[in-house]
Amino acid sequence: MSIKTNLEDIKATIPEHVTLVAVSKTKPVCDLMDAYNAGQRIFGENKIQEMADKYAEMPKDIEWHMIGHVQRNKVKYMAEFVSLIHGVDSFKLLKEIDKQAKNHVRIIKCLLQIKIAEEDSKFGMSVSDASTLLQSDAFSELKNIKVVGLMGMATFTDNMTQVENEFKFLNNTFSELKNTNPDLEIKSMGMSGDYQLAIECGSTMVRVGSSIFGARNYNN
Ligand SMILES: *Cc1c(COP(=O)(O)O)cnc(C)c1O
């Protein structure tokens, strides 16, 4: 199957209100260009350096999403061009993004990553920490970031009931936080194996990699 066909097949199954992020991490620019030429304009990467390299090489009408864990000292390498940072999990990180956005006279959109999985390995904030952050004075002083939604990663398991419960938890958390933060619009949840379930549970943004580009090989 070609990248173009994969992309078209996936687009045919997702409703119009759901945004498709093509997760292109580890894939060469020629693969991304296949998706670009098939009309895809939103790409997700999980390493800042790799994203910056691809940004430099590719057409400038692409929206670049950082979907991985972000180290504060690397924010400066993407502040000029990143469209949306999905994995924001602390006030300190948000503050650094704000500072770097200000340097570039930009407002950078961010999602707060909520811990929805049982596994310890997944990053993310508790609901109460996210709620406290969003209501703090310190947060309201950050003028160069805008928190526009929430992101979550479900447990890596075949137990789809568990995955469904975790997605529903993010959906409920979103509704709860939106009461006091009307700027929240995006629910980023769902990957190749579970994006349809995620959409049923309220996702408005899915991050799909291997179903578009094929399996990743981390050895090359
Ligand atoms: C790699 C990755 C994805 C895409 O995973 P696939 O299973 O290849 O679709 C989605 N979200 C995050 C945060 C990722 O790191």
CSV table of C-alpha atoms and ligand atoms in Angstrom, one decimal:
chain,number,residue,atom,x,y,z
A,1,MET,CA,0.0,0.0,0.0
A,2,SER,CA,1.3,3.5,-0.8
A,3,ILE,CA,1.4,6.3,1.6
A,4,LYS,CA,-1.2,8.2,-0.5
A,5,THR,CA,-3.6,5.3,-0.4
A,6,ASN,CA,-3.2,4.8,3.3
A,7,LEU,CA,-3.8,8.4,3.9
A,8,GLU,CA,-6.9,8.4,1.7
A,9,ASP,CA,-8.3,5.3,3.4
A,10,ILE,CA,-7.8,6.8,6.9
A,11,LYS,CA,-9.3,10.2,5.9
A,12,ALA,CA,-12.4,8.4,4.6
A,13,THR,CA,-13.0,6.9,8.0
A,14,ILE,CA,-12.6,10.0,10.1
A,15,PRO,CA,-15.4,12.6,10.5
A,16,GLU,CA,-14.8,16.2,9.3
A,17,HIS,CA,-14.5,17.7,12.8
A,18,VAL,CA,-11.5,15.4,13.6
A,19,THR,CA,-8.0,16.6,12.6
A,20,LEU,CA,-5.5,14.1,11.4
A,21,VAL,CA,-1.9,14.6,12.5
A,22,ALA,CA,0.4,12.4,10.3
A,23,VAL,CA,3.0,11.1,12.7
A,24,SER,CA,6.2,11.0,10.6
A,25,LYS,CA,8.9,10.4,13.3
A,26,THR,CA,11.9,8.4,12.0
A,27,LYS,CA,10.6,8.6,8.4
A,28,PRO,CA,12.6,10.2,5.6
A,29,VAL,CA,11.6,13.5,4.0
A,30,CYS,CA,10.7,11.7,0.8
A,31,ASP,CA,7.9,9.8,2.7
A,32,LEU,CA,6.6,13.0,4.2
A,33,MET,CA,6.6,14.5,0.7
A,34,ASP,CA,4.4,11.6,-0.5
A,35,ALA,CA,1.9,12.5,2.2
A,36,TYR,CA,2.3,16.2,1.4
A,37,ASN,CA,1.6,15.7,-2.3
A,38,ALA,CA,-1.5,13.7,-1.3
A,39,GLY,CA,-2.7,16.9,0.5
A,40,GLN,CA,-1.5,16.3,4.1
A,41,ARG,CA,-0.4,19.5,5.8
A,42,ILE,CA,-0.1,18.6,9.5
A,43,PHE,CA,2.8,16.5,10.6
A,44,GLY,CA,3.7,15.3,14.1
A,45,GLU,CA,7.3,14.6,15.3
A,46,ASN,CA,8.5,13.5,18.7
A,47,LYS,CA,12.1,14.8,18.6
A,48,ILE,CA,12.8,18.5,18.3
A,49,GLN,CA,16.0,18.3,16.3
A,50,GLU,CA,14.4,15.9,13.7
A,51,MET,CA,11.4,18.2,13.4
A,52,ALA,CA,13.6,21.3,12.9
A,53,ASP,CA,15.6,19.5,10.2
A,54,LYS,CA,12.5,18.4,8.3
A,55,TYR,CA,11.0,21.9,8.7
A,56,ALA,CA,14.1,23.4,7.1
A,57,GLU,CA,13.8,21.0,4.1
A,58,MET,CA,10.1,21.0,3.5
A,59,PRO,CA,7.5,23.4,2.1
A,60,LYS,CA,6.5,26.2,4.5
A,61,ASP,CA,2.8,25.7,4.5
A,62,ILE,CA,3.1,22.7,6.8
A,63,GLU,CA,1.9,22.8,10.4
A,64,TRP,CA,4.4,21.1,12.6
A,65,HIS,CA,3.2,19.4,15.8
A,66,MET,CA,5.5,18.4,18.6
A,67,ILE,CA,3.9,15.3,20.1
A,68,GLY,CA,6.8,13.9,22.2
A,69,HIS,CA,8.1,14.8,25.6
A,70,VAL,CA,9.7,18.2,25.6
A,71,GLN,CA,12.9,19.1,27.4
A,72,ARG,CA,12.9,22.8,28.5
A,73,ASN,CA,16.4,23.5,27.1
A,74,LYS,CA,15.3,22.5,23.6
A,75,VAL,CA,12.2,24.6,23.3
A,76,LYS,CA,14.3,27.3,21.6
A,77,TYR,CA,15.0,25.1,18.6
A,78,MET,CA,11.3,24.9,17.6
A,79,ALA,CA,9.9,28.2,18.9
A,80,GLU,CA,10.2,29.9,15.5
A,81,PHE,CA,7.9,27.5,13.7
A,82,VAL,CA,6.1,24.9,15.8
A,83,SER,CA,2.3,25.1,15.5
A,84,LEU,CA,1.1,23.0,18.4
A,85,ILE,CA,2.9,21.4,21.3
A,86,HIS,CA,0.9,18.4,22.6
A,87,GLY,CA,2.9,17.2,25.6
A,88,VAL,CA,3.0,20.1,28.0
A,89,ASP,CA,3.1,18.6,31.5
A,90,SER,CA,4.3,21.4,33.8
A,91,PHE,CA,4.1,25.1,34.5
A,92,LYS,CA,7.9,25.4,34.2
A,93,LEU,CA,7.8,24.1,30.7
A,94,LEU,CA,4.9,26.3,29.8
A,95,LYS,CA,6.8,29.3,31.1
A,96,GLU,CA,9.8,28.4,29.0
A,97,ILE,CA,7.6,28.1,25.9
A,98,ASP,CA,6.1,31.5,26.6
A,99,LYS,CA,9.6,33.0,26.9
A,100,GLN,CA,10.8,31.5,23.6
A,101,ALA,CA,7.6,32.4,21.8
A,102,LYS,CA,8.0,36.0,23.0
A,103,ASN,CA,11.5,36.1,21.5
A,104,HIS,CA,9.9,35.3,18.2
A,105,VAL,CA,6.9,37.6,18.7
A,106,ARG,CA,4.6,34.6,18.5
A,107,ILE,CA,1.8,33.0,20.5
A,108,ILE,CA,2.4,29.2,20.6
A,109,LYS,CA,-0.5,26.9,21.1
A,110,CYS,CA,-0.2,24.1,23.6
A,111,LEU,CA,-2.1,21.1,24.9
A,112,LEU,CA,-1.8,20.0,28.5
A,113,GLN,CA,-0.9,16.3,28.6
A,114,ILE,CA,-3.1,14.5,31.2
A,115,LYS,CA,-2.0,11.2,32.6
A,116,ILE,CA,-4.7,8.8,31.7
A,117,ALA,CA,-2.8,5.5,31.5
A,118,GLU,CA,-2.2,3.2,34.4
A,119,GLU,CA,1.4,2.6,33.4
A,120,ASP,CA,4.1,4.7,35.2
A,121,SER,CA,6.0,5.3,32.0
A,122,LYS,CA,3.5,7.7,30.5
A,123,PHE,CA,4.1,11.3,31.1
A,124,GLY,CA,1.3,13.7,32.0
A,125,MET,CA,-0.3,15.8,34.7
A,126,SER,CA,-3.0,14.8,37.2
A,127,VAL,CA,-6.4,16.4,36.6
A,128,SER,CA,-6.0,18.5,39.8
A,129,ASP,CA,-2.6,19.8,38.9
A,130,ALA,CA,-3.9,20.8,35.4
A,131,SER,CA,-6.9,22.5,37.0
A,132,THR,CA,-4.8,24.4,39.5
A,133,LEU,CA,-2.4,25.5,36.7
A,134,LEU,CA,-5.2,26.7,34.5
A,135,GLN,CA,-6.7,28.8,37.3
A,136,SER,CA,-3.4,30.3,38.6
A,137,ASP,CA,-2.5,33.9,38.3
A,138,ALA,CA,1.0,32.9,37.1
A,139,PHE,CA,-0.7,31.1,34.2
A,140,SER,CA,-2.8,34.1,33.3
A,141,GLU,CA,0.4,36.2,33.1
A,142,LEU,CA,1.8,34.1,30.2
A,143,LYS,CA,0.8,36.1,27.1
A,144,ASN,CA,2.7,34.2,24.5
A,145,ILE,CA,1.2,30.8,25.0
A,146,LYS,CA,-2.4,29.6,24.6
A,147,VAL,CA,-3.6,26.4,26.0
A,148,VAL,CA,-6.1,25.1,23.5
A,149,GLY,CA,-6.9,21.6,24.7
A,150,LEU,CA,-5.8,18.4,26.3
A,151,MET,CA,-3.7,15.4,25.1
A,152,GLY,CA,-3.6,11.8,26.4
A,153,MET,CA,-2.0,8.5,25.7
A,154,ALA,CA,-3.8,5.3,26.7
A,155,THR,CA,-2.1,2.3,28.2
A,156,PHE,CA,-0.3,0.1,25.6
A,157,THR,CA,-2.5,-2.9,25.9
A,158,ASP,CA,-4.9,-5.2,23.9
A,159,ASN,CA,-7.6,-4.6,26.5
A,160,MET,CA,-9.8,-2.2,24.6
A,161,THR,CA,-12.1,-1.8,27.5
A,162,GLN,CA,-9.3,-0.3,29.5
A,163,VAL,CA,-8.3,1.9,26.6
A,164,GLU,CA,-11.9,3.1,26.2
A,165,ASN,CA,-12.2,3.9,29.9
A,166,GLU,CA,-9.0,6.0,29.6
A,167,PHE,CA,-10.2,7.9,26.6
A,168,LYS,CA,-13.5,8.5,28.4
A,169,PHE,CA,-11.6,9.8,31.3
A,170,LEU,CA,-9.9,12.4,29.2
A,171,ASN,CA,-13.1,13.3,27.6
A,172,ASN,CA,-14.8,13.9,31.0
A,173,THR,CA,-11.7,15.8,32.2
A,174,PHE,CA,-11.9,18.1,29.2
A,175,SER,CA,-15.6,18.9,29.9
A,176,GLU,CA,-14.8,19.6,33.5
A,177,LEU,CA,-11.9,21.9,32.7
A,178,LYS,CA,-13.7,23.7,29.9
A,179,ASN,CA,-16.2,25.0,32.4
A,180,THR,CA,-13.6,27.4,33.7
A,181,ASN,CA,-11.4,27.5,30.6
A,182,PRO,CA,-13.5,28.1,27.5
A,183,ASP,CA,-10.3,28.4,25.3
A,184,LEU,CA,-10.1,24.6,25.4
A,185,GLU,CA,-11.1,23.2,22.1
A,186,ILE,CA,-8.9,20.2,21.2
A,187,LYS,CA,-8.9,16.7,22.5
A,188,SER,CA,-5.8,14.9,21.1
A,189,MET,CA,-6.2,11.2,21.6
A,190,GLY,CA,-5.9,8.1,19.5
A,191,MET,CA,-3.1,6.5,17.4
A,192,SER,CA,-3.0,3.9,14.6
A,193,GLY,CA,-4.4,1.1,16.8
A,194,ASP,CA,-7.1,2.9,18.5
A,195,TYR,CA,-8.0,6.2,16.7
A,196,GLN,CA,-11.5,5.0,15.8
A,197,LEU,CA,-12.3,4.1,19.4
A,198,ALA,CA,-10.8,7.5,20.5
A,199,ILE,CA,-13.1,9.3,18.1
A,200,GLU,CA,-16.1,7.5,19.5
A,201,CYS,CA,-15.0,8.7,22.9
A,202,GLY,CA,-14.8,12.3,21.8
A,203,SER,CA,-11.4,12.8,20.3
A,204,THR,CA,-11.1,15.8,17.9
A,205,MET,CA,-7.4,15.2,16.9
A,206,VAL,CA,-5.8,11.8,16.1
A,207,ARG,CA,-2.1,11.2,15.8
A,208,VAL,CA,-1.6,8.4,13.3
A,209,GLY,CA,1.8,7.2,12.3
A,210,SER,CA,2.4,3.6,11.2
A,211,SER,CA,-1.0,3.2,9.5
A,212,ILE,CA,0.1,5.9,7.1
A,213,PHE,CA,3.8,5.5,6.8
A,214,GLY,CA,4.3,1.8,7.7
A,215,ALA,CA,6.1,0.3,10.7
A,216,ARG,CA,9.0,2.3,12.1
A,217,ASN,CA,12.5,0.9,12.1
A,218,TYR,CA,14.5,2.5,14.9
A,219,ASN,CA,17.8,0.9,13.9
A,220,ASN,CA,18.5,3.1,10.9
B,1,LIG,C1,4.5,7.6,17.7
B,1,LIG,C2,3.3,8.3,18.3
B,1,LIG,C3,2.1,8.2,17.7
B,1,LIG,C4,1.7,7.4,16.5
B,1,LIG,O1,1.8,6.1,16.8
B,1,LIG,P1,1.3,5.0,15.7
B,1,LIG,O2,0.9,3.8,16.5
B,1,LIG,O3,2.4,4.7,14.8
B,1,LIG,O4,0.1,5.6,15.0
B,1,LIG,C5,1.0,9.0,18.3
B,1,LIG,N1,1.3,9.7,19.4
B,1,LIG,C6,2.5,9.8,20.0
B,1,LIG,C7,2.6,10.7,21.2
B,1,LIG,C8,3.6,9.1,19.5
B,1,LIG,O5,4.7,9.2,20.1
